[in-house]
Backbone as CSV, one residue per row, in Angstrom:
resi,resn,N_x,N_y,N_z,CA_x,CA_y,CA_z,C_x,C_y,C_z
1,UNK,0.850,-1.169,0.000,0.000,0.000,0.000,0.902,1.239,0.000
2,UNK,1.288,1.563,-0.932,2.132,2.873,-1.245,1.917,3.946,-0.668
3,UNK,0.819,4.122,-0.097,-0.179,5.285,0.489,0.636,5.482,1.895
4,UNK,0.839,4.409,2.597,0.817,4.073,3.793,2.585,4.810,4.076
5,UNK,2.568,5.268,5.564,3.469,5.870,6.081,3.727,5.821,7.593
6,UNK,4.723,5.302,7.320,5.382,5.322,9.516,5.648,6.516,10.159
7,UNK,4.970,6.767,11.300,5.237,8.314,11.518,5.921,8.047,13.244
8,UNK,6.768,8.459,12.935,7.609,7.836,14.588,8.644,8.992,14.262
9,UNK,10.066,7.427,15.045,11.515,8.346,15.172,12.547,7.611,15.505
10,UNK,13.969,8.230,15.691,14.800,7.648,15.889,15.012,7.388,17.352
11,UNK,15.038,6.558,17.601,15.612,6.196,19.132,17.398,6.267,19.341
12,UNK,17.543,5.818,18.191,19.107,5.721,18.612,19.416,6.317,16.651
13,UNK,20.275,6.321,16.289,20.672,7.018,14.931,20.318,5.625,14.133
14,UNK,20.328,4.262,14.632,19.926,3.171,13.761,18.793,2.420,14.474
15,UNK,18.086,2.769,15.448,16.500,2.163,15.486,15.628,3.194,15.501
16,UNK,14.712,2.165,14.209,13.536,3.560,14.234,12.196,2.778,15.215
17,UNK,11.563,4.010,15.804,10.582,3.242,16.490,8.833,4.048,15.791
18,UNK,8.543,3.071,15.483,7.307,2.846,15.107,6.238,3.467,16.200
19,UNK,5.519,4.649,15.564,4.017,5.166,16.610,3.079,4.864,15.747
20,UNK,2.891,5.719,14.852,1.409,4.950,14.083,1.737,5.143,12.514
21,UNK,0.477,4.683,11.907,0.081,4.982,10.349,-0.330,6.141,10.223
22,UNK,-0.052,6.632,8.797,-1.053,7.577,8.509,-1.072,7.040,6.682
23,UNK,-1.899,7.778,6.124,-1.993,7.988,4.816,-1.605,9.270,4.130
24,UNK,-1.211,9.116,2.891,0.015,10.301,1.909,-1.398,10.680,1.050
25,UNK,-1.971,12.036,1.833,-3.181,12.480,0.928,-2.464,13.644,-0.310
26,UNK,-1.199,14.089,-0.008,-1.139,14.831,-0.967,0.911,14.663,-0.901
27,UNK,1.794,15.445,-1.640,2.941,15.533,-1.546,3.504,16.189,-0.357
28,UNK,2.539,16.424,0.779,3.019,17.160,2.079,2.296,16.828,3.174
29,UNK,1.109,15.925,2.682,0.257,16.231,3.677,0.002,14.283,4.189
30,UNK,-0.441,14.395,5.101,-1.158,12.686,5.552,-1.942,13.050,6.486
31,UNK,-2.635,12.122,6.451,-3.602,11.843,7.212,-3.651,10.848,8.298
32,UNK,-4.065,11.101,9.410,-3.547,9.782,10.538,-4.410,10.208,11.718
33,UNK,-4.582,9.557,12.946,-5.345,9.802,14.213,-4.638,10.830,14.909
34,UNK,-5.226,11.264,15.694,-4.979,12.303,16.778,-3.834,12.086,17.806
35,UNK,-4.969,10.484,18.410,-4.564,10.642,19.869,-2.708,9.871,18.989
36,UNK,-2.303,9.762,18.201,-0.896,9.119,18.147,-0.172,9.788,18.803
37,UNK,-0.581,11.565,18.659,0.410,12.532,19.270,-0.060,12.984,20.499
38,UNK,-0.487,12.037,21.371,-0.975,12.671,23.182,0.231,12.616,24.085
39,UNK,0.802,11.669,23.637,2.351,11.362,24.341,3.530,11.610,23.523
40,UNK,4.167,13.329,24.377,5.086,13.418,23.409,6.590,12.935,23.765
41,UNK,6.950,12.423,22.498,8.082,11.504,22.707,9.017,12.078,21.776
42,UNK,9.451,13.199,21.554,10.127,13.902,21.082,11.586,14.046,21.675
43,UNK,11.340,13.933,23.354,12.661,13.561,24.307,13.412,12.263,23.556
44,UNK,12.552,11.531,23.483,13.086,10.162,23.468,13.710,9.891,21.916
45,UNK,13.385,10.526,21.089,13.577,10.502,19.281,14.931,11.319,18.916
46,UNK,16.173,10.926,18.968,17.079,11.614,18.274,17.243,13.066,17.229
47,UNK,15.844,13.296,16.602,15.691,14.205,15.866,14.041,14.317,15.805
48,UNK,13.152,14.215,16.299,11.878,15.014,17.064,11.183,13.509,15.707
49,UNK,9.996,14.520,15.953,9.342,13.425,14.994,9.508,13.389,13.617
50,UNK,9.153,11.937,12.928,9.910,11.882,11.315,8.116,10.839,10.814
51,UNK,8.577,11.021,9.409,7.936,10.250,8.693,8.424,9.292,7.886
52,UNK,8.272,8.152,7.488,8.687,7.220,6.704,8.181,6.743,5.575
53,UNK,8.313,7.069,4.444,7.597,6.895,3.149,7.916,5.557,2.537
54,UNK,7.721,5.240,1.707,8.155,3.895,0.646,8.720,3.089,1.092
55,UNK,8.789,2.950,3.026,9.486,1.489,3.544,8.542,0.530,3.658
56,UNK,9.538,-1.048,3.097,8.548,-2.155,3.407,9.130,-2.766,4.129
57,UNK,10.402,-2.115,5.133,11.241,-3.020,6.408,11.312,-1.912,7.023
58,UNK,11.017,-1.715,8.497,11.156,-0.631,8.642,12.300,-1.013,9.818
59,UNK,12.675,-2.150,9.924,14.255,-2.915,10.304,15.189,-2.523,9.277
60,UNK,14.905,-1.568,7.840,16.204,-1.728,7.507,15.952,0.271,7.199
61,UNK,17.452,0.707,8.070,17.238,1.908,8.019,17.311,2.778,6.740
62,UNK,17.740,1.819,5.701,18.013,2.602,4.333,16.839,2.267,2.922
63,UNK,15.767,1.737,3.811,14.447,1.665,3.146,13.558,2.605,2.979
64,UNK,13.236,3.048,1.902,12.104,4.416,2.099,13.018,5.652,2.495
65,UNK,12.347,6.338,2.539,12.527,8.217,2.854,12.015,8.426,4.395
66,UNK,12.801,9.635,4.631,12.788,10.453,5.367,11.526,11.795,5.843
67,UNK,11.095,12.167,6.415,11.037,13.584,6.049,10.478,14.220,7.570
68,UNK,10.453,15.462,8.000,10.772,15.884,9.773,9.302,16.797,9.232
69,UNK,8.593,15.954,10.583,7.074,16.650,10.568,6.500,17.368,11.640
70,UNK,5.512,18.071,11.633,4.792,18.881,11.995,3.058,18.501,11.710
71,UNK,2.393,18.452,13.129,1.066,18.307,13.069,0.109,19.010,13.439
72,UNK,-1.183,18.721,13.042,-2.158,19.494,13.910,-3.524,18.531,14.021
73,UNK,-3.771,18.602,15.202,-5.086,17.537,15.321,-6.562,18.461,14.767
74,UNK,-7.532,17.710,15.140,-8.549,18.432,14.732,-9.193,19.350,16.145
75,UNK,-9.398,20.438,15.690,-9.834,21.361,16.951,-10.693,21.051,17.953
76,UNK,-11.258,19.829,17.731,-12.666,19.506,19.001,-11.989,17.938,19.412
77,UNK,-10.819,17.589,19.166,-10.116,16.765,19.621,-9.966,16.663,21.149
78,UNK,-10.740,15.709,22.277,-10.564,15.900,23.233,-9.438,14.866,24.169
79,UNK,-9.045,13.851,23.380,-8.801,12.271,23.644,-9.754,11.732,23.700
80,UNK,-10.471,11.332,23.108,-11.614,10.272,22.787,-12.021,9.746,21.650
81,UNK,-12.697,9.136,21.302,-12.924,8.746,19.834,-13.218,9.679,18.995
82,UNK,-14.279,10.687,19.478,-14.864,11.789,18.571,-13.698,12.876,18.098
83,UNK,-13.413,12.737,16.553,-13.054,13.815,16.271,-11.790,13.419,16.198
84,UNK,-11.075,12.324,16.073,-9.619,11.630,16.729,-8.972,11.513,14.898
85,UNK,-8.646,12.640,14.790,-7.969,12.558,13.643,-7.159,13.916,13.444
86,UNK,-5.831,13.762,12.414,-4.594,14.938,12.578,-4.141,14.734,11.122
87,UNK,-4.009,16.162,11.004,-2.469,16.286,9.715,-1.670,16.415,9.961
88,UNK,-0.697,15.505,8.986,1.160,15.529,8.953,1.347,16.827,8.382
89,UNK,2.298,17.472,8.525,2.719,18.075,7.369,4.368,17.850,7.188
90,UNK,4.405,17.571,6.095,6.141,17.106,5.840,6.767,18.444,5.813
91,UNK,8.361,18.271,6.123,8.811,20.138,5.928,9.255,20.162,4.025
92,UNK,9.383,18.896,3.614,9.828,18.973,2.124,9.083,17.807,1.755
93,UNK,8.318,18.306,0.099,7.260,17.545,-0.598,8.305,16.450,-0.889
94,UNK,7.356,15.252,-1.036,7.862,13.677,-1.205,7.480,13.483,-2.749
95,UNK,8.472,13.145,-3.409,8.826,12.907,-4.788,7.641,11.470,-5.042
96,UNK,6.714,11.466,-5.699,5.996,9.940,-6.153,6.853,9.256,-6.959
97,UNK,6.617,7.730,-6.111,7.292,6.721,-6.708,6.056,5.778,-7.572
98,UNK,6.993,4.246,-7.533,5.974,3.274,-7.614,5.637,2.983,-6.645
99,UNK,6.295,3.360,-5.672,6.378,3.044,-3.861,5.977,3.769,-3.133
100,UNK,5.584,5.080,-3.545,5.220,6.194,-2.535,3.905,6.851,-3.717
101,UNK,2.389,6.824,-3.378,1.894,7.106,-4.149,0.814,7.879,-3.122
102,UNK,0.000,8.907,-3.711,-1.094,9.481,-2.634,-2.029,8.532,-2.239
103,UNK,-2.847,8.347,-1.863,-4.275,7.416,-1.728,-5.470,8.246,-2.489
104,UNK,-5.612,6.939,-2.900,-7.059,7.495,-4.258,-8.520,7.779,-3.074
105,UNK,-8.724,9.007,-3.238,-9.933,9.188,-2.237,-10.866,9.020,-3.374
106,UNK,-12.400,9.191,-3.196,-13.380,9.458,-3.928,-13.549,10.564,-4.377
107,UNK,-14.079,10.924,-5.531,-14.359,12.246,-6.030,-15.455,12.866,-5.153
108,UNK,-16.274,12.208,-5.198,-17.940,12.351,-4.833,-17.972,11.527,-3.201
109,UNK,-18.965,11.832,-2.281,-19.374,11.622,-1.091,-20.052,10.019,-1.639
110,UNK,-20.128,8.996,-0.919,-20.526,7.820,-1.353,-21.448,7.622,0.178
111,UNK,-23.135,8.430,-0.210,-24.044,8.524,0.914,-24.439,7.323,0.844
112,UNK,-24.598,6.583,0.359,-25.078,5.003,-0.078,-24.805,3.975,0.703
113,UNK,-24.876,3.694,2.365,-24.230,2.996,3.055,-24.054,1.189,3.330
114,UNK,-24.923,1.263,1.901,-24.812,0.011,2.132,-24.290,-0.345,-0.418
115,UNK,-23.488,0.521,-0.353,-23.125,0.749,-1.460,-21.624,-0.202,-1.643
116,UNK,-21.046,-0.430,-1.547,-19.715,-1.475,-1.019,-20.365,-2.768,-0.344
117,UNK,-21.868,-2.634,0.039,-22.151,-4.349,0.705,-21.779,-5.959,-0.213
118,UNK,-21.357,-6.448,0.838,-20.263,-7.750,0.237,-19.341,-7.554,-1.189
119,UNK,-18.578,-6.375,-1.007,-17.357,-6.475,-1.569,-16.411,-6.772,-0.439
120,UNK,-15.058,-6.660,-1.090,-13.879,-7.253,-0.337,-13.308,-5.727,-0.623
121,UNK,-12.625,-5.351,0.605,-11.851,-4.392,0.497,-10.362,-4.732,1.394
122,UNK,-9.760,-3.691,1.463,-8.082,-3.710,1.948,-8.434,-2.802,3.254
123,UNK,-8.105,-3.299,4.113,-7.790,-2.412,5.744,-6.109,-2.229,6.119
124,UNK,-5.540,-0.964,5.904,-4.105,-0.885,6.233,-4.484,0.293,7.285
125,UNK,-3.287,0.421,8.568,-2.868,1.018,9.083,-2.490,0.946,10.877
């Protein structure tokens, strides 16, 4: 899933530690939950928080890209379920690969809730 992105940090200059997913909605931007950033672990990360693009090991430190982020949750974000979602913002746009691609949203609102009933879909993150 090309879309998909590790948003953590370095613990030491060669382990990266894994906090959550997000999705690559645009060349700067992702999409991901809130509460990932309630505990900040910025002490603990060699170089504050990072993103990880186009890795499919995230054991091998020279997989995928880099890039040093900046977030913002959504304003009625309290820690709870409601509203539990944030933007990345990368400090430099991420070049598309075959490996690093945006996620195909819908054009149109799909009010139809039972419009996808018994298809098979993909759950990443």
């Amino acid at each position: 899933m090309p879309w998909m992105v590790s948003l953590g940090g370095f613990t030491t200059q060669n382990v990266w530690e894994h906090q959550c997913g997000g999705s690559l909605i645009t060349s700067k931007h992702v999409l991901t939950a809130a509460h990932c950033f309630l505990e900040d672990r910025t002490q603990r990360w060699v170089n504050g928080w990072q993103m990880r693009a186009g890795a499919t090991d995230l054991m091998d430190n020279n997989n995928g890209i880099l890039r040093k982020i900046t977030y913002e949750w959504h304003p009625k974000y309290q820690g709870k379920a409601y509203f539990d979602v944030a933007v990345v913002f990368a400090d430099v746009p991420i070049d598309f690969t075959d490996k690093i691609i945006p996620v195909c949203l819908p054009m149109r609102p799909v009010d139809d809730i039972e419009a996808l009933k018994d298809d098979f879909v993909n759950l990443a993150g």
